[in-house]
Coordinates of C-alpha atoms in Angstrom, one line a residue:
Chain A
M1 CA 11.5 -19.3 -6.0
T2 CA 10.7 -19.1 -9.7
R3 CA 10.0 -16.0 -11.7
A4 CA 6.5 -17.4 -12.4
A5 CA 5.8 -17.7 -8.7
Q6 CA 6.9 -14.1 -8.2
S7 CA 4.9 -12.6 -10.9
T8 CA 1.5 -14.0 -9.7
R9 CA 0.5 -10.5 -8.7
R10 CA 1.4 -8.8 -12.1
L11 CA -1.1 -9.4 -14.9
H12 CA -3.1 -7.8 -17.6
P13 CA -6.7 -7.8 -16.6
Q14 CA -7.9 -8.7 -20.1
D15 CA -5.8 -11.8 -20.3
H16 CA -7.4 -13.6 -17.4
P17 CA -10.9 -14.5 -16.3
W18 CA -12.0 -12.8 -13.1
H19 CA -11.0 -14.9 -10.1
P20 CA -9.8 -14.1 -6.5
R21 CA -6.1 -14.3 -7.3
Y22 CA -4.9 -12.0 -4.5
V23 CA -6.7 -12.3 -1.2
V24 CA -6.3 -10.4 2.1
W25 CA -7.8 -12.3 5.0
E26 CA -8.4 -10.7 8.4
L27 CA -8.1 -13.7 10.7
T28 CA -9.1 -11.8 13.8
L29 CA -9.9 -8.3 14.8
A30 CA -8.0 -8.8 18.0
C31 CA -4.9 -6.6 18.1
D32 CA -2.1 -5.6 20.4
H33 CA -2.2 -2.1 19.1
T34 CA -5.0 0.5 18.8
C35 CA -3.7 2.5 15.9
G36 CA -5.2 5.9 15.4
H37 CA -5.4 5.3 11.6
C38 CA -6.8 1.8 11.7
G39 CA -9.6 1.4 9.2
S40 CA -11.0 -1.7 10.9
R41 CA -10.8 -0.1 14.4
A42 CA -9.1 -3.3 15.5
G43 CA -8.5 -4.1 19.2
R44 CA -11.1 -6.7 20.3
A45 CA -11.9 -9.8 18.4
R46 CA -15.2 -9.9 16.6
P47 CA -17.8 -11.9 18.6
D48 CA -18.3 -14.5 15.9
E49 CA -15.0 -15.1 14.2
L50 CA -14.5 -18.2 12.1
T51 CA -13.3 -21.2 14.0
L52 CA -10.1 -23.1 12.9
P53 CA -12.1 -25.9 11.1
E54 CA -14.1 -23.2 9.3
A55 CA -11.0 -21.3 8.4
L56 CA -9.3 -24.5 7.0
Q57 CA -12.4 -25.0 4.9
V58 CA -11.9 -21.5 3.5
V59 CA -8.3 -22.4 2.5
A60 CA -9.7 -25.3 0.5
Q61 CA -12.2 -23.0 -1.2
L62 CA -9.5 -20.4 -2.0
Q63 CA -7.4 -23.2 -3.6
A64 CA -10.3 -24.3 -5.7
A65 CA -10.9 -20.7 -6.8
G66 CA -7.4 -20.3 -8.1
T67 CA -6.0 -18.0 -5.4
R68 CA -2.2 -17.5 -5.6
D69 CA -1.4 -15.2 -2.8
V70 CA -3.0 -14.7 0.6
V71 CA -2.0 -12.0 3.0
L72 CA -3.0 -12.7 6.6
I73 CA -3.9 -9.7 8.6
G74 CA -5.8 -8.7 11.7
G75 CA -6.0 -7.1 14.1
E76 CA -2.9 -9.1 14.5
A77 CA -3.1 -12.4 12.6
Y78 CA -0.8 -14.2 15.1
L79 CA -3.4 -13.6 17.8
Y80 CA -5.8 -16.0 16.1
T81 CA -5.7 -19.5 17.6
G82 CA -4.6 -21.8 14.8
F83 CA -2.7 -19.1 13.0
L84 CA 0.3 -21.3 12.2
E85 CA -2.0 -24.1 11.0
I86 CA -3.6 -21.6 8.5
V87 CA -0.1 -20.6 7.2
A88 CA 0.9 -24.3 6.8
A89 CA -2.5 -25.1 5.1
L90 CA -2.1 -22.3 2.6
R91 CA 1.4 -23.5 1.8
E92 CA 0.2 -27.0 1.5
A93 CA -2.6 -25.8 -0.9
G94 CA 0.0 -24.2 -3.2
I95 CA -1.0 -20.7 -2.1
R96 CA 1.7 -18.3 -1.1
P97 CA 1.1 -17.2 2.5
L98 CA 2.2 -13.7 3.4
M99 CA 1.4 -11.5 6.4
T100 CA 1.1 -7.9 7.4
S101 CA 1.8 -7.1 11.1
G102 CA 2.6 -4.4 13.5
G103 CA 5.4 -6.7 14.7
R104 CA 4.9 -6.4 18.5
G105 CA 4.6 -10.1 18.9
L106 CA 7.1 -11.2 16.4
K107 CA 9.7 -12.4 18.8
P108 CA 12.4 -14.9 17.8
P109 CA 10.5 -18.1 18.7
R110 CA 7.4 -17.0 16.8
C111 CA 9.5 -16.1 13.8
R112 CA 11.1 -19.5 13.8
D113 CA 7.6 -21.1 14.0
L114 CA 6.5 -18.9 11.1
K115 CA 9.5 -19.9 9.0
E116 CA 8.8 -23.6 9.7
A117 CA 5.1 -23.2 8.8
G118 CA 6.1 -21.8 5.4
I119 CA 5.4 -18.1 5.5
A120 CA 6.8 -16.5 2.3
L121 CA 7.1 -12.9 3.5
V122 CA 6.1 -10.7 6.4
S123 CA 5.5 -7.0 5.9
I124 CA 5.8 -4.8 9.0
S125 CA 3.8 -1.6 9.3
V126 CA 6.2 1.2 10.0
D127 CA 4.4 4.5 9.8
G128 CA 7.2 7.0 10.1
L129 CA 10.2 7.5 12.3
S130 CA 9.9 6.7 16.0
Q131 CA 8.1 9.9 17.0
A132 CA 5.3 9.8 14.4
H133 CA 5.0 6.0 14.4
N134 CA 4.6 5.9 18.2
A135 CA 2.2 8.9 18.2
I136 CA -0.1 7.3 15.7
R137 CA -0.2 4.2 17.9
E138 CA -0.2 6.1 21.2
S139 CA 2.5 3.6 22.3
P140 CA 6.0 4.6 23.3
T141 CA 7.5 1.2 22.4
S142 CA 5.7 0.5 19.1
Y143 CA 8.6 1.7 16.8
R144 CA 11.1 -0.4 18.8
D145 CA 8.9 -3.4 18.5
A146 CA 8.4 -3.0 14.8
T147 CA 12.0 -2.5 14.0
R148 CA 13.0 -5.4 16.3
A149 CA 10.5 -7.5 14.4
L150 CA 12.3 -6.7 11.1
T151 CA 15.5 -7.9 12.7
N152 CA 13.9 -11.1 14.2
L153 CA 12.4 -11.9 10.7
R154 CA 15.8 -11.5 9.1
D155 CA 17.4 -13.7 11.7
A156 CA 14.8 -16.4 11.1
G157 CA 15.4 -16.3 7.4
I158 CA 12.1 -14.8 6.5
P159 CA 12.0 -12.1 3.8
A160 CA 10.8 -8.9 5.4
A161 CA 9.0 -6.0 3.8
A162 CA 7.4 -2.8 5.1
N163 CA 4.1 -1.0 4.7
T164 CA 3.7 2.7 5.4
N165 CA 0.5 4.8 5.6
V166 CA 1.4 8.3 4.6
N167 CA -0.5 11.0 6.5
R168 CA 0.1 14.4 8.0
R169 CA 1.9 13.0 11.0
N170 CA 4.7 11.3 9.0
L171 CA 4.7 13.1 5.6
H172 CA 8.2 14.6 6.2
D173 CA 9.7 11.3 7.4
L174 CA 9.7 9.3 4.1
E175 CA 13.3 9.8 3.0
A176 CA 14.7 9.2 6.4
L177 CA 12.4 6.3 6.9
Y178 CA 13.6 4.7 3.7
E179 CA 17.1 4.8 5.0
V180 CA 16.0 3.1 8.2
L181 CA 14.0 0.4 6.4
R182 CA 16.9 -0.2 4.0
S183 CA 19.2 -0.8 6.9
F184 CA 16.9 -3.6 8.0
D185 CA 17.3 -5.3 4.7
I186 CA 13.7 -5.1 3.5
T187 CA 12.9 -6.6 0.1
A188 CA 9.9 -4.3 -0.7
W189 CA 8.1 -1.2 0.6
Q190 CA 4.4 -0.5 0.1
V191 CA 3.4 3.1 0.5
Q192 CA -0.2 4.3 0.5
L193 CA -2.3 7.2 1.7
T194 CA -4.1 7.1 5.0
A195 CA -7.7 7.4 3.9
P196 CA -10.4 8.6 6.4
L197 CA -11.7 5.1 7.1
G198 CA -12.5 3.7 10.5
R199 CA -10.4 5.4 13.2
A200 CA -8.6 7.6 10.6
A201 CA -12.0 9.2 9.9
D202 CA -12.0 10.4 13.6
H203 CA -8.7 12.2 13.2
E204 CA -9.2 14.9 10.5
G205 CA -5.7 16.1 11.3
F206 CA -4.1 12.9 9.9
I207 CA -5.6 13.4 6.4
L208 CA -3.6 14.8 3.6
Q209 CA -5.1 17.4 1.3
P210 CA -5.2 16.6 -2.4
F211 CA -2.7 19.4 -3.2
D212 CA -0.2 17.6 -0.9
L213 CA 0.3 15.2 -3.8
L214 CA 2.0 17.9 -5.8
D215 CA 4.9 17.5 -3.4
L216 CA 4.5 13.8 -2.4
L217 CA 4.5 12.1 -5.8
P218 CA 7.8 13.6 -7.0
R219 CA 9.4 12.6 -3.7
L220 CA 8.1 9.0 -4.2
D221 CA 9.4 9.1 -7.8
A222 CA 12.9 9.9 -6.4
L223 CA 12.6 7.3 -3.7
K224 CA 11.5 4.6 -6.1
R225 CA 14.5 5.3 -8.4
R226 CA 16.8 5.0 -5.3
A227 CA 15.0 1.8 -4.2
F228 CA 15.5 0.2 -7.6
E229 CA 19.3 0.9 -7.2
D230 CA 19.2 -0.8 -3.8
G231 CA 17.2 -3.9 -5.1
I232 CA 14.1 -2.8 -3.1
L233 CA 10.7 -2.9 -4.8
L234 CA 8.8 0.2 -3.8
M235 CA 5.1 -0.1 -4.8
P236 CA 2.3 2.4 -4.3
G237 CA -0.9 1.3 -2.8
N238 CA -4.0 1.5 -4.8
N239 CA -4.9 5.0 -3.5
L240 CA -1.7 6.7 -4.7
G241 CA -1.6 8.0 -8.2
Y242 CA -2.8 8.6 -10.9
F243 CA -1.4 9.2 -14.3
G244 CA 1.1 11.9 -13.3
P245 CA 4.4 12.0 -15.1
E246 CA 5.8 9.3 -12.8
E247 CA 2.9 6.8 -13.3
A248 CA 5.0 4.2 -15.2
L249 CA 7.9 4.3 -12.8
L250 CA 5.6 4.0 -9.7
R251 CA 3.5 1.1 -11.0
S252 CA 6.2 -1.0 -12.6
Q253 CA 8.4 -3.6 -11.1
H254 CA 11.3 -2.7 -13.4
P255 CA 12.9 0.7 -14.0
D256 CA 12.0 0.5 -17.7
G257 CA 8.5 -0.9 -17.2
R258 CA 5.4 0.7 -18.7
D259 CA 2.8 -0.6 -16.3
H260 CA 0.0 1.7 -15.2
W261 CA -3.1 1.8 -13.1
M262 CA -5.9 -0.1 -14.8
G263 CA -8.8 0.6 -12.5
C264 CA -10.0 -0.8 -9.2
Q265 CA -9.4 -4.6 -9.2
A266 CA -11.7 -5.3 -6.3
G267 CA -13.9 -8.2 -7.1
R268 CA -12.0 -8.8 -10.3
F269 CA -8.8 -10.3 -9.0
V270 CA -8.8 -9.1 -5.4
L271 CA -10.8 -10.3 -2.5
G272 CA -11.1 -9.4 1.2
I273 CA -12.3 -11.6 4.0
E274 CA -13.4 -10.3 7.4
S275 CA -12.8 -12.5 10.4
D276 CA -16.5 -13.4 10.8
G277 CA -16.5 -14.7 7.2
A278 CA -17.9 -11.6 5.5
V279 CA -16.5 -11.3 1.9
K280 CA -15.7 -8.1 0.1
G281 CA -14.0 -7.3 -3.2
C282 CA -11.1 -5.6 -1.4
P283 CA -10.1 -5.7 2.3
S284 CA -10.4 -1.9 2.7
L285 CA -13.9 -1.6 1.4
Q286 CA -16.6 -0.3 3.7
T287 CA -18.4 -3.2 5.4
D288 CA -21.9 -1.7 5.2
A289 CA -21.8 -1.0 1.4
Y290 CA -19.6 -3.8 0.0
V291 CA -20.1 -7.1 1.8
G292 CA -21.3 -9.6 -0.8
G293 CA -22.0 -12.6 1.4
N294 CA -20.7 -14.6 4.3
L295 CA -18.7 -17.8 4.1
R296 CA -20.8 -19.4 6.8
Q297 CA -23.9 -19.1 4.7
Q298 CA -22.6 -19.5 1.1
P299 CA -19.6 -21.1 -0.7
L300 CA -16.9 -18.6 -1.8
Q301 CA -17.4 -19.4 -5.5
E302 CA -21.2 -18.7 -5.2
I303 CA -20.5 -15.3 -3.6
W304 CA -17.8 -14.5 -6.1
D305 CA -20.0 -15.4 -9.1
H306 CA -23.3 -13.9 -8.0
A307 CA -23.0 -11.1 -5.4
P308 CA -23.5 -7.7 -7.0
H309 CA -21.7 -6.0 -4.1
L310 CA -18.6 -7.8 -5.2
A311 CA -19.0 -7.2 -8.9
F312 CA -19.3 -3.5 -9.0
A313 CA -15.8 -3.0 -10.6
R314 CA -16.4 -5.6 -13.3
A315 CA -18.8 -3.5 -15.3
R316 CA -17.6 0.0 -14.3
T317 CA -17.3 2.5 -17.1
R318 CA -16.9 6.3 -17.5
D319 CA -20.6 6.5 -17.1
D320 CA -20.3 5.5 -13.5
L321 CA -18.0 8.3 -12.7
W322 CA -18.9 11.8 -11.7
G323 CA -17.4 15.2 -11.0
Y324 CA -13.9 15.9 -12.1
C325 CA -13.1 12.2 -12.8
K326 CA -15.9 11.9 -15.4
T327 CA -14.3 14.6 -17.4
C328 CA -10.8 13.4 -17.2
D329 CA -8.9 12.3 -20.3
F330 CA -7.8 9.1 -18.6
A331 CA -11.3 8.2 -17.2
D332 CA -11.7 5.2 -19.4
V333 CA -8.5 3.6 -18.1
C334 CA -8.5 5.0 -14.5
L335 CA -12.2 4.6 -13.7
G336 CA -12.0 6.9 -10.7
G337 CA -9.0 5.4 -8.9
C338 CA -9.4 3.6 -5.6
T339 CA -13.0 2.8 -4.7
F340 CA -12.8 2.7 -0.9
T341 CA -10.8 5.9 -0.8
A342 CA -13.2 7.9 -3.0
H343 CA -16.1 6.5 -1.0
A344 CA -14.5 7.4 2.3
L345 CA -13.9 11.0 1.1
L346 CA -17.1 11.9 -0.8
G347 CA -19.6 9.2 0.3
R348 CA -19.6 7.3 -3.0
P349 CA -17.1 6.1 -5.5
G350 CA -16.4 7.5 -8.9
N351 CA -14.8 10.8 -8.1
N352 CA -11.4 10.8 -6.3
P353 CA -9.7 14.0 -5.4
Y354 CA -6.6 12.1 -4.3
C355 CA -5.1 12.3 -7.8
H356 CA -1.8 13.7 -8.9
L357 CA -2.9 14.5 -12.5
R358 CA -6.0 16.3 -11.2
A359 CA -4.0 18.3 -8.6
R360 CA -1.5 19.3 -11.4
E361 CA -4.2 20.3 -13.8
L362 CA -5.9 22.4 -11.1
A363 CA -2.6 23.9 -10.1
A364 CA -1.9 24.9 -13.7
R365 CA -5.1 26.9 -13.4
G366 CA -4.0 28.4 -10.1
L367 CA -6.5 26.3 -8.1
R368 CA -6.5 23.5 -5.6
E369 CA -9.0 21.3 -3.8
R370 CA -9.3 21.1 0.0
L371 CA -11.2 18.5 2.0
V372 CA -13.4 19.7 4.8
R373 CA -15.1 17.2 7.1
A374 CA -18.9 17.5 6.8
Q375 CA -20.0 14.4 8.6
P376 CA -18.3 12.1 11.2
A377 CA -18.0 8.4 11.0
P378 CA -20.4 6.4 13.1
G379 CA -17.7 4.4 14.9
R380 CA -17.9 0.9 13.4
P381 CA -15.1 -1.2 11.7
F382 CA -14.5 0.0 8.1
D383 CA -16.9 2.9 8.3
N384 CA -16.5 6.4 6.9
G385 CA -17.9 9.9 7.3
R386 CA -18.1 12.4 4.5
F387 CA -16.0 15.4 3.3
D388 CA -16.9 18.4 1.3
L389 CA -14.6 19.5 -1.5
V390 CA -13.7 23.2 -1.6
V391 CA -12.0 24.6 -4.7
E392 CA -9.9 27.6 -3.8
P393 CA -6.8 29.5 -5.1
L394 CA -3.6 27.5 -5.1
N395 CA -2.0 30.1 -2.9
P396 CA -4.9 31.4 -0.7
S397 CA -2.8 34.2 0.8
S398 CA -1.8 35.7 -2.6
Chain B
M1 CA -2.2 0.2 -24.2
L2 CA -1.3 3.8 -23.3
T3 CA 1.5 5.4 -25.2
P4 CA 4.2 7.3 -23.3
C5 CA 5.0 10.9 -24.3
P6 CA 8.2 10.9 -26.4
H7 CA 9.4 14.0 -24.5
C8 CA 8.6 13.3 -20.8
Q9 CA 7.6 9.6 -20.5
G10 CA 4.3 10.5 -18.9
F11 CA 1.4 8.6 -20.5
L12 CA -0.7 10.2 -23.2
P13 CA -4.5 10.0 -22.9
P14 CA -6.2 7.2 -24.9
Q15 CA -7.9 9.9 -27.1
P16 CA -5.4 11.9 -29.2
R17 CA -4.6 15.3 -27.9
A18 CA -2.5 18.1 -29.4
A19 CA -0.2 18.4 -26.4
C20 CA 1.1 16.2 -23.7
P21 CA -0.9 16.8 -20.4
H22 CA 2.4 16.6 -18.4
C23 CA 5.0 18.5 -20.3
H24 CA 2.6 20.4 -22.6
R25 CA 4.8 19.8 -25.6
A26 CA 3.1 19.2 -29.0
I27 CA 2.5 15.6 -29.9
T28 CA 3.2 14.7 -33.5
P29 CA 0.9 11.9 -34.5
P30 CA 1.3 9.0 -34.4
A31 CA 3.2 9.0 -31.1
R32 CA 4.3 5.4 -30.6
S33 CA 6.6 3.7 -28.3
S34 CA 10.1 3.4 -29.8
L35 CA 11.4 0.0 -30.7
L36 CA 13.8 0.3 -27.8
T37 CA 11.1 1.1 -25.3
T38 CA 9.0 -1.8 -26.5
A39 CA 12.0 -4.2 -26.3
L40 CA 12.7 -3.0 -22.8
A41 CA 9.1 -3.5 -21.8
L42 CA 9.0 -7.0 -23.2
A43 CA 12.3 -7.8 -21.5
S44 CA 10.8 -6.7 -18.2
G45 CA 8.1 -9.3 -18.3
G46 CA 5.4 -8.0 -20.6
L47 CA 4.3 -4.9 -22.4
V48 CA 1.8 -3.6 -19.9
A49 CA 0.3 -5.0 -16.8
T50 CA -0.9 -4.0 -13.4
T51 CA 0.3 -5.4 -10.0
L52 CA -2.5 -6.4 -7.7
M53 CA -2.3 -4.4 -4.5
A54 CA -4.5 -3.8 -1.5
C55 CA -4.0 -1.2 1.2
Y56 CA -4.2 -3.9 3.9
G57 CA -2.0 -6.3 1.9
A58 CA 1.7 -6.7 1.5
P59 CA 4.0 -5.7 -1.3
P60 CA 5.1 -8.4 -3.7
P61 CA 8.6 -9.6 -3.6
P62 CA 10.9 -8.0 -6.2
P63 CA 10.9 -9.8 -9.6
G64 CA 14.4 -11.1 -9.0
G65 CA 13.4 -12.7 -5.8
P66 CA 13.8 -11.3 -2.3
N67 CA 17.2 -10.4 -1.2
P68 CA 18.6 -13.2 1.0
P69 CA 18.5 -11.9 4.6
S70 CA 21.9 -10.9 5.7
S71 CA 23.3 -9.5 8.9
S72 CA 23.4 -6.0 7.5
A73 CA 22.4 -4.1 4.4
C74 CA 25.5 -2.0 4.6
E75 CA 29.1 -2.6 5.1
P76 CA 31.6 -0.2 6.8
S77 CA 33.1 2.2 4.3
E78 CA 35.0 5.5 4.2
E79 CA 31.7 7.4 4.2
D80 CA 30.0 5.1 6.7
T81 CA 32.6 4.0 9.2
D82 CA 30.2 1.9 11.4
G83 CA 28.3 0.4 8.6
D84 CA 24.9 1.4 9.9
C85 CA 23.8 2.8 6.5
S86 CA 24.0 6.4 7.7
T87 CA 26.9 8.3 6.3
A88 CA 29.0 10.5 8.5
D89 CA 27.3 13.7 7.3
V90 CA 24.0 12.7 9.0
D91 CA 25.2 10.2 11.6
C92 CA 26.0 11.9 14.9
D93 CA 28.3 9.1 15.9
D94 CA 29.7 7.2 13.0
T95 CA 31.6 4.8 15.2
Q96 CA 28.5 3.1 16.7
R97 CA 26.1 1.0 14.6
D98 CA 23.2 1.6 17.1
V99 CA 23.5 5.4 16.7
H100 CA 22.0 6.9 13.5
P101 CA 18.9 8.9 12.4
G102 CA 15.8 6.7 13.0
A103 CA 17.5 4.5 15.7
E104 CA 15.6 3.5 18.8
D105 CA 16.4 6.2 21.4
V106 CA 15.7 5.0 25.0
E107 CA 15.0 8.0 27.2
G108 CA 17.1 8.3 30.3
D109 CA 20.2 6.4 29.2
G110 CA 22.1 9.6 28.6
Q111 CA 22.6 8.9 24.9
D112 CA 21.2 10.5 21.8
Q113 CA 20.9 7.4 19.6
N114 CA 18.6 8.8 17.0
C115 CA 20.6 12.0 16.4
D116 CA 17.8 14.4 17.1
G117 CA 19.8 16.3 19.6
V118 CA 18.3 15.0 22.8
D119 CA 18.2 11.8 24.9
G120 CA 14.8 10.3 24.0
I121 CA 12.6 11.7 21.3
A122 CA 12.7 15.4 20.6
Q123 CA 9.3 17.0 21.0
G124 CA 7.7 19.3 18.4
G125 CA 9.9 18.2 15.6

């Protein structure tokens, strides 16, 4: 694999025209887990998912649009009839096929098939040590299945990575979990916050408070330094940050890198596709608010070029922000952090309390912010409720 | 391009400020990246960029390419006799590769594979 092929995900936004370079594609909502933190509330397939011929047409449209990486997700992507054909078609189109999975069905024969089809990397969701991971999934065998999948992938010669959603159930597992993942020879580890999206919005107890970042980000700093030494790339998801003292280390792919968050890239270089053909600027965005069109009705390029629901981040400025974020010294660069996370917390984007810099600045004034659920989510895939933000003393008992 | 603080390496805001927002030390203008920092950044693939991520996506492979899959990430050593990547100070049985913190612990087999003190998974931990 060449260096150019590996760096397709690292770019300066001003150096490229907007195009769907990095795509996350939900092939089916069918799943063999019903995770308590699942944003899409996966389990049963959507009633009108794209057929294999339609999906192969989507591959051709992605190729024409300049897509370089596609991550196949679900539900569980392998439950989609024609899953291996899609992997092979992406590879044939010069697009790097990747996959994120809970791993339950990644037994040795399927891993061998995946290798033959040309999968480039599979990331297994491991959300804590066995107790937390299994509790989140309400399954006593889920952790075993996930870790066995890592072994099966390795045995099939497929590079394996891991994804972890950090929440109150597993917050204290991270260092021990790193050791476990390292022992399975992972190449990379993506760590992100569980945002109150979909089923996670039904479990207020999962959700971290903004002041938890005061402890979490320094721990991730230490873990990333360790991971660099081990040849493992630890990368934060888009909703972890922003602009704390560890920003460059966290966002960079080299220990000496100076990369940093450059605003939400949804609809700029990132695209999400739901299994019924609905197109969003990012796979995590709320369906109701951010679907720009459907591939059954419109070509991808037309949706990309003309749908305002996809283009919101292209023209975002400080003027679109509100609350604390609007007053921040980094507002012009950060632009309010992760869109779907801010929307899931406060009902609209542009003010994101999950921010290390913000938590530090408040703490320096003896204050912290606490999220209190004000409105539940209605119960649909990629939905959200709403939280109130309470500002209170950093140490309420003192 | 944001400039790192010469004292703590946190980024300085785009608009000049008297002190670093992270370490609160005074900034003497103009604070610029040192030649060494710039050279290191260039050597690492470009001055400043961002890596495209998505919470339902997958992490990118490391820049040097993924590690070739091997049978084990660790080899037996003086500190880790069984080569299961858990050193003896945390491994409750450093002679068995299947026993270490985080291992699968099947309840009822009479063994504490995950070193939490019980056969199966300890409750309330």
